[in-house]
CSV table of C-alpha atoms and ligand atoms in Angstrom, one decimal:
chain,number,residue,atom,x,y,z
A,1,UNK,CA,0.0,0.0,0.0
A,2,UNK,CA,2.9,2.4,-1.4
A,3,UNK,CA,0.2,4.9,-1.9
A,4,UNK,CA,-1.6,5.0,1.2
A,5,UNK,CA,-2.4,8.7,2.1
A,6,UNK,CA,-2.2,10.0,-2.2
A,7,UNK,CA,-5.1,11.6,-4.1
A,8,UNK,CA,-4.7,10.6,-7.3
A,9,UNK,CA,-6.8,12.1,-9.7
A,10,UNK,CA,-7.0,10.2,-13.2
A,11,UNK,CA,-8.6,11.6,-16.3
A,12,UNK,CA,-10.7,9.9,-18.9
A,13,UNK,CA,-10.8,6.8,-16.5
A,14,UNK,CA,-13.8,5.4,-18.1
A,15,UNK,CA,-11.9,2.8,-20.1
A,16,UNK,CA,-8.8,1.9,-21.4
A,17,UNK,CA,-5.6,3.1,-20.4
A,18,UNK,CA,-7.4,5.5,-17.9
A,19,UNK,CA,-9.3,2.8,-16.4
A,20,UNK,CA,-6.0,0.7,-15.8
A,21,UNK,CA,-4.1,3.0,-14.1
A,22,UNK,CA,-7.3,4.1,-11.7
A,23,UNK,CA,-7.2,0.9,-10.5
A,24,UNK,CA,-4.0,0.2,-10.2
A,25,UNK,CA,-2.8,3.3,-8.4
A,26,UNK,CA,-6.0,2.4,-6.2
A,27,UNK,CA,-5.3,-1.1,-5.8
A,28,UNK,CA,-1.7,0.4,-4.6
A,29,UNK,CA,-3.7,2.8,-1.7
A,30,UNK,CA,-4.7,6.4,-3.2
A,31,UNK,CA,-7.9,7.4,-3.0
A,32,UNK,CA,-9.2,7.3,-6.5
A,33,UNK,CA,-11.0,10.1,-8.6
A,34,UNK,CA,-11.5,8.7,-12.2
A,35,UNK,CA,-13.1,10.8,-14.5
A,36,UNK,CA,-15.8,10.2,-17.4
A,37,UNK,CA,-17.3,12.5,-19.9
A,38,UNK,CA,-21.1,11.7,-18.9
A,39,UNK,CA,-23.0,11.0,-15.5
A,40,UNK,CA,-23.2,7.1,-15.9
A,41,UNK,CA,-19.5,7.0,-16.9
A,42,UNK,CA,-18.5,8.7,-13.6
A,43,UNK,CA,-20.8,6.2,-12.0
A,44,UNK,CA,-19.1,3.3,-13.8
A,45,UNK,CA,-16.2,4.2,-12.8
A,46,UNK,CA,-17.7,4.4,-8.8
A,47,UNK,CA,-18.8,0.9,-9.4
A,48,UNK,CA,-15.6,-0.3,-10.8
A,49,UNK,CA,-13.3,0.8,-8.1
A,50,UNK,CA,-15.7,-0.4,-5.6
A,51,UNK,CA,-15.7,-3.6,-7.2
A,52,UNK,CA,-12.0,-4.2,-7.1
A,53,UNK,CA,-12.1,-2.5,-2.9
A,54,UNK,CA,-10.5,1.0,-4.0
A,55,UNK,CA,-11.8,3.9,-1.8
A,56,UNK,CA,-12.9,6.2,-4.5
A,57,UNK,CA,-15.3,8.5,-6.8
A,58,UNK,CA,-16.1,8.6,-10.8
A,59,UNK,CA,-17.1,12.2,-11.7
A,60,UNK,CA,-17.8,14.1,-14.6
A,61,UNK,CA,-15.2,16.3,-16.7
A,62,UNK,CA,-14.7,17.4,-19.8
A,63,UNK,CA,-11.1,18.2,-20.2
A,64,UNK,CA,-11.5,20.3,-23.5
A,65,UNK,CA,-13.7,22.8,-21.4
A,66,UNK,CA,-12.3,25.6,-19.0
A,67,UNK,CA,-15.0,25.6,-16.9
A,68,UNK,CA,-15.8,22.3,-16.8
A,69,UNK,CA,-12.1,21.8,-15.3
A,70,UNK,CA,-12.8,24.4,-13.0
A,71,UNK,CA,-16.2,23.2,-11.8
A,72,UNK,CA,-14.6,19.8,-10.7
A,73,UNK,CA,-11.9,21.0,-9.0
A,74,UNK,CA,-14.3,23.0,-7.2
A,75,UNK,CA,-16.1,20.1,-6.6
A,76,UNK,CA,-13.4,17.9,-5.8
A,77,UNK,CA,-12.4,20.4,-2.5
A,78,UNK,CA,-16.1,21.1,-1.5
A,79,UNK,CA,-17.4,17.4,-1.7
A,80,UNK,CA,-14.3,15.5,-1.2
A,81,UNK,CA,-11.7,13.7,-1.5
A,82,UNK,CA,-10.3,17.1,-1.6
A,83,UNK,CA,-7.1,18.2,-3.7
A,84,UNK,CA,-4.7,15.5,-5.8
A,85,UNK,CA,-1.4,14.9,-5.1
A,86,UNK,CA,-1.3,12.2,-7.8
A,87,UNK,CA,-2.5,13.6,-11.2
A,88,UNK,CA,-2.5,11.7,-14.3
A,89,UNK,CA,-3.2,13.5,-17.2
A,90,UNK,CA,-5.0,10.4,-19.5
A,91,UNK,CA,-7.5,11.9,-21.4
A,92,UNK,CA,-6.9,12.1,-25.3
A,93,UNK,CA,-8.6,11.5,-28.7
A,94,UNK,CA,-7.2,11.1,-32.3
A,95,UNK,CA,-8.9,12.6,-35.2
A,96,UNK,CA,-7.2,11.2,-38.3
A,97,UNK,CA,-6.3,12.8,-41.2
A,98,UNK,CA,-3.6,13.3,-44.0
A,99,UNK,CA,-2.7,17.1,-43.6
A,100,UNK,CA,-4.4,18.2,-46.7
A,101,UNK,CA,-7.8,17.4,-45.4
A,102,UNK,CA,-7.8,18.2,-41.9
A,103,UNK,CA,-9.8,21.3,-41.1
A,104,UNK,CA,-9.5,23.4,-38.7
A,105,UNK,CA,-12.1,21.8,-36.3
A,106,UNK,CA,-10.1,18.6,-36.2
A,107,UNK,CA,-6.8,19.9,-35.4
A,108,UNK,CA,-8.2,22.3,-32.8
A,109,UNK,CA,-10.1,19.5,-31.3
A,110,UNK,CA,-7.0,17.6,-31.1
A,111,UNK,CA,-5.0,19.8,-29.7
A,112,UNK,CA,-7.6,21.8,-27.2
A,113,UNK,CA,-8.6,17.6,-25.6
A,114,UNK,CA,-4.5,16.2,-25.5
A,115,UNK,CA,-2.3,19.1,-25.0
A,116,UNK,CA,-4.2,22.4,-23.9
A,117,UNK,CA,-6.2,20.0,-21.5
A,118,UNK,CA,-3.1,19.4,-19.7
A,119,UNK,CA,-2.2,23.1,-18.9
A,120,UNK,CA,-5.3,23.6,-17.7
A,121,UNK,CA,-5.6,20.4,-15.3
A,122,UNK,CA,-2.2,21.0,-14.0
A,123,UNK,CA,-3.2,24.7,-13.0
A,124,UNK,CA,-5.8,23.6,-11.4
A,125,UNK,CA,-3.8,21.6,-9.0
A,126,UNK,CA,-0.6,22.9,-8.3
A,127,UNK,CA,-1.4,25.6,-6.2
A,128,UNK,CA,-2.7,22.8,-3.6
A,129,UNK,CA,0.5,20.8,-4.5
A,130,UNK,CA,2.9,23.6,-4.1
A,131,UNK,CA,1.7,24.0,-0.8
A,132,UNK,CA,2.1,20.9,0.1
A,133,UNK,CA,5.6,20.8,-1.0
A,134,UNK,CA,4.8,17.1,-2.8
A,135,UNK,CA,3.0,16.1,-5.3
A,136,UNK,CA,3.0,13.8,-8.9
A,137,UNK,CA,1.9,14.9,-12.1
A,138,UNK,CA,2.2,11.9,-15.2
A,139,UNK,CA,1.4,13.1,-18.5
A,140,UNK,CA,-0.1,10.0,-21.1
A,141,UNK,CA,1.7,11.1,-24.4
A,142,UNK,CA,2.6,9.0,-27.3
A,143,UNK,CA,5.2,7.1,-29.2
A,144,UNK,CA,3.4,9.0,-32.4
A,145,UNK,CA,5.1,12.5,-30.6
A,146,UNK,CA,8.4,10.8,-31.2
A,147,UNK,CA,8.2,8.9,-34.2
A,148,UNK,CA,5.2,11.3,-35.9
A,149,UNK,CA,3.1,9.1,-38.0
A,150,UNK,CA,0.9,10.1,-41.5
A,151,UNK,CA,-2.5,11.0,-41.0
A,152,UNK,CA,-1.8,12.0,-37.1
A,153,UNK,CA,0.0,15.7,-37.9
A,154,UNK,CA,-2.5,17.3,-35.0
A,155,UNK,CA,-2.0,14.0,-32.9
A,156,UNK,CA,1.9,14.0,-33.2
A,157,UNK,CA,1.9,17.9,-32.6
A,158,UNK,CA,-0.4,17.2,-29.3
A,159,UNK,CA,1.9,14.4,-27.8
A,160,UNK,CA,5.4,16.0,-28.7
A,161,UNK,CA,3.9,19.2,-27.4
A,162,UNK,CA,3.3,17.4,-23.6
A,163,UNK,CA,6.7,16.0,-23.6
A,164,UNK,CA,7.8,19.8,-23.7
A,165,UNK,CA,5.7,20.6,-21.5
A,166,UNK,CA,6.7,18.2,-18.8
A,167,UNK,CA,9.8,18.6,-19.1
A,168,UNK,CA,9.7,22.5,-18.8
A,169,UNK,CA,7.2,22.2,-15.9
A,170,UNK,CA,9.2,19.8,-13.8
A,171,UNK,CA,12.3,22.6,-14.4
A,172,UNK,CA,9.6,25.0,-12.7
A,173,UNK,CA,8.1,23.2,-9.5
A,174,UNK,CA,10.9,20.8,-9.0
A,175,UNK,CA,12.3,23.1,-5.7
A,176,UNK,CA,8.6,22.4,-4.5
A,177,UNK,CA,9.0,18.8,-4.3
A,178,UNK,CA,6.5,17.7,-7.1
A,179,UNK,CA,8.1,16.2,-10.2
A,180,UNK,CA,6.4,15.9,-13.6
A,181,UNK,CA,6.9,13.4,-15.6
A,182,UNK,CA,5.6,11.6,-19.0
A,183,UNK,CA,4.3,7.9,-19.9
A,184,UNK,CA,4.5,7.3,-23.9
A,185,UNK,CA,3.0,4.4,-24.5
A,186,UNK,CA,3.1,2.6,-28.0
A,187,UNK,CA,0.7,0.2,-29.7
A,188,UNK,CA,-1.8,-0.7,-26.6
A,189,UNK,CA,-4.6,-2.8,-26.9
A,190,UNK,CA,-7.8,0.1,-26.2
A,191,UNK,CA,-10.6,1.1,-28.2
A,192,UNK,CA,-8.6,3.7,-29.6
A,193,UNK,CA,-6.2,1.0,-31.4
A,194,UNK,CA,-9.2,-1.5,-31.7
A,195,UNK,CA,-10.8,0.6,-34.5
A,196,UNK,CA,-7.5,-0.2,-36.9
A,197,UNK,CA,-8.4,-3.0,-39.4
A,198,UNK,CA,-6.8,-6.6,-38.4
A,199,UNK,CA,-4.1,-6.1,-41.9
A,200,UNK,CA,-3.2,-2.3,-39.8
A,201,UNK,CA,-2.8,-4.4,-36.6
A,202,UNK,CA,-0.3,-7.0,-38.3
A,203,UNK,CA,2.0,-4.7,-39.5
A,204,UNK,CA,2.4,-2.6,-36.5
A,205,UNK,CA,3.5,-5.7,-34.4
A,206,UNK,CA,5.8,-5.9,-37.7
A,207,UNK,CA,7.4,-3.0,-35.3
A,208,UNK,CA,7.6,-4.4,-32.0
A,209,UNK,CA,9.9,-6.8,-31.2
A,210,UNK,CA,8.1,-8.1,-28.0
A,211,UNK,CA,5.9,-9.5,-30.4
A,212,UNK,CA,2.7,-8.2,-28.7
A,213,UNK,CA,0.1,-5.1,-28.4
A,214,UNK,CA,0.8,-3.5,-25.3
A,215,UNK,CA,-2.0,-4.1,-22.3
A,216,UNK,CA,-3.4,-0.9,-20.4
A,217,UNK,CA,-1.6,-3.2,-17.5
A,218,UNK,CA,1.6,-2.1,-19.4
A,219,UNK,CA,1.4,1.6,-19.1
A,220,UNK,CA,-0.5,1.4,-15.9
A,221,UNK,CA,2.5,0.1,-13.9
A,222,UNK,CA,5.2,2.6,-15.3
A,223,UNK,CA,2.6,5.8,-14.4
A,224,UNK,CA,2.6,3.8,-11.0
A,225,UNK,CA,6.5,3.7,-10.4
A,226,UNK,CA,6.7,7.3,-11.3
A,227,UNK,CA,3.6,8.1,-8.7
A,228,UNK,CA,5.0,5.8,-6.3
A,229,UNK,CA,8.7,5.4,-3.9
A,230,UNK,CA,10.5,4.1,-6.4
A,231,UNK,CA,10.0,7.5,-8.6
A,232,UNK,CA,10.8,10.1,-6.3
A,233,UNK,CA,14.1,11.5,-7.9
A,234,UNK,CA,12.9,11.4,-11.3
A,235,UNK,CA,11.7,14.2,-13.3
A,236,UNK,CA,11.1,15.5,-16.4
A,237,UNK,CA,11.8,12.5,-18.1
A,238,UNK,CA,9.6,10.4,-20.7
A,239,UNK,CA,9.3,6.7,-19.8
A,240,UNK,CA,8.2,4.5,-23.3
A,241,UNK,CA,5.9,1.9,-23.0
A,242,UNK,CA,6.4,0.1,-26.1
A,243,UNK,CA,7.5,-3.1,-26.4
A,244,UNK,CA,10.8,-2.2,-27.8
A,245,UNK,CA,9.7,-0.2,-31.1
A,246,UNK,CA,12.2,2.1,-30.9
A,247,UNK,CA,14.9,-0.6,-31.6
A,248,UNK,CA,13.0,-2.0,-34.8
B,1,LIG,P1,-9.6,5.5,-25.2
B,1,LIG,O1,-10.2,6.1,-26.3
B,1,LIG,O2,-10.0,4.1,-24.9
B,1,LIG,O3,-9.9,6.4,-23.8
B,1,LIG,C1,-9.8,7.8,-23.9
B,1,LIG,C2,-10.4,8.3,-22.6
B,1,LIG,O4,-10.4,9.7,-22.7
B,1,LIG,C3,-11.9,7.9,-22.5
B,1,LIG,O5,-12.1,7.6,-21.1
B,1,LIG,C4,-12.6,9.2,-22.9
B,1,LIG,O6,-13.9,9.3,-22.3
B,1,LIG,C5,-11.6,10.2,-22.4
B,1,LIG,N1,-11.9,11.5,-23.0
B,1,LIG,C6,-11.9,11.8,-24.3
B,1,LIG,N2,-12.2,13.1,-24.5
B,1,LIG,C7,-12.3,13.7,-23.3
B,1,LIG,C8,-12.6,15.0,-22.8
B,1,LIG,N3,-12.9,16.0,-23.6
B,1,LIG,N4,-12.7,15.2,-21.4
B,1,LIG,C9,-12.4,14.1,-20.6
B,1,LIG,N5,-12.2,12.9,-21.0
B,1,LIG,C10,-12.1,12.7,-22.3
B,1,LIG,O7,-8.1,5.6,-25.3
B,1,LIG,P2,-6.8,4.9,-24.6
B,1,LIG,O8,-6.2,4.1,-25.7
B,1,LIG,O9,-7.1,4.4,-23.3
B,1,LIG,O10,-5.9,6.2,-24.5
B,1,LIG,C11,-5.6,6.9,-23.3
B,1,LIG,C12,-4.5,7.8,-23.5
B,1,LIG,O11,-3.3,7.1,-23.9
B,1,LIG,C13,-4.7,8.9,-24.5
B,1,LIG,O12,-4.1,10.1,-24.1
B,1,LIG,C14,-4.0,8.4,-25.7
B,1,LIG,O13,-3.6,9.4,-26.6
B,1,LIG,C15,-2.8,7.7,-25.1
B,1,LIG,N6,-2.2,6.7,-26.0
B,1,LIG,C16,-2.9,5.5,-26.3
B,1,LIG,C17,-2.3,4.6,-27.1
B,1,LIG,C18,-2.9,3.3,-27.6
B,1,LIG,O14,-2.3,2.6,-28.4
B,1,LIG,N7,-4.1,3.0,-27.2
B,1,LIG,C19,-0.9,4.8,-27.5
B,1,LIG,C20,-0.3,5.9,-27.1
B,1,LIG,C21,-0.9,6.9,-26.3
């Protein structure tokens, strides 16, 4: 119970990666708060930690919107469990597109749900961290923010973006005792990979030489090291959750 006495707030907890690392991190001691874009997605999420014994809430967020960000951390400190000391920024779409026929709407979308999300969430809840003097911030990028991939120009820009980000953040509230850190994962077996054909699937494991999709178990247990003991003098670095694709 490494986490015993840790808020951990995790966004976009309603499946998936998300979901994963709520439980884990709960399973490890924090006091969960996983978030969902609806009211019977938060309540999912109440019934899943409660199912696997993890003191907890779901509740509603929409990470794209400013006030919707501030509303819950309003919430969070008026109803309980109070403030995070464990954030994990999760929440991220993909719109798909070669270049040449993304609009505006999807590249804003994009960017305003992965990247500008993550300002915002972190605002919210570093003034309670700094504080404190402690506190965990993981950012979910991507292997596509390293490697770039066709058709994911807004999605690349997004994920590279957060690496930045952490790294320039943890440079800033490192002498408070919170470190910031980022969790690419690679190919990972979600929904969001789930909608590629089974031909699309083949050849990315062409690229891993594990062999395998990754599991939200994968990337859960790397964004729990860095949350945990075993992470407390590291910062600002990127841990890659990907089976070895790098090296292919
Ligand atoms: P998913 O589509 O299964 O889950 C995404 C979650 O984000 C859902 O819970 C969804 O409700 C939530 N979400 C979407 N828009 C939101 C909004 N505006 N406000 C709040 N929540 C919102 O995807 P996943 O595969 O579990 O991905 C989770 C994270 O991991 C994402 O940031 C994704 O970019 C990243 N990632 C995934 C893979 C992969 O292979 N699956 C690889 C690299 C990175």
């Amino acid at each position: 119970m490494e986490l015993k006495g840790e808020i951990a707030v995790v966004t976009g907890a309603s499946r998936g990666i998300g979901r994963a690392v709520a439980l884990e991190l709960g399973r490890r001691g924090a006091v969960v708060v996983g978030t969902a874009t609806s009211e019977a997605g938060a309540e999912a999420i109440g019934a899943a930690l409660a199912e696997a014994g993890v003191e907890g809430r779901g509740m509603v967020l929409d990470v794209a919107d400013a006030a919707s960000v501030e509303a819950f951390y309003g919430r969070l400190g008026a109803e309980g469990p109070g403030m995070p000391t464990i954030l994990v920024n999760n929440a991220g779409i993909t719109r798909d597109t070669l270049l040449m026929r993304m609009g505006e709407e999807d590249w804003r979308a994009v960017i305003e749900t992965d990247l500008t999300s993550v300002y915002r969430m972190c605002r919210g809840a570093l003034r309670a961290m700094m504080k404190a003097r402690r506190g965990r911030i993981v950012n979910i990028a991507s292997v596509v923010g390293a490697m770039g991939n066709a058709g994911q120009t807004n999605y690349a820009a997004a994920k590279a973006g957060m690496v930045g980000f952490t790294k320039s953040l943890a440079r800033e509230v490192g002498s408070r005792g919170i470190t910031v850190n980022a969790v690419a994962p690679g190919y990972i077996d979600t929904d969001m990979t789930r909608a590629l054909g089974e031909a699309q699937r083949q050849a990315l494991l062409d690229h891993v030489p594990l062999g395998r999709l990754g599991t939200p178990e994968d990337v859960a247990a790397a964004v729990a090291f860095l949350a945990g003991p075993g992470g407390a003098y590291i910062t600002g670095e990127t841990i890659h959750v990907n089976g070895g694709m790098y090296m292919a």
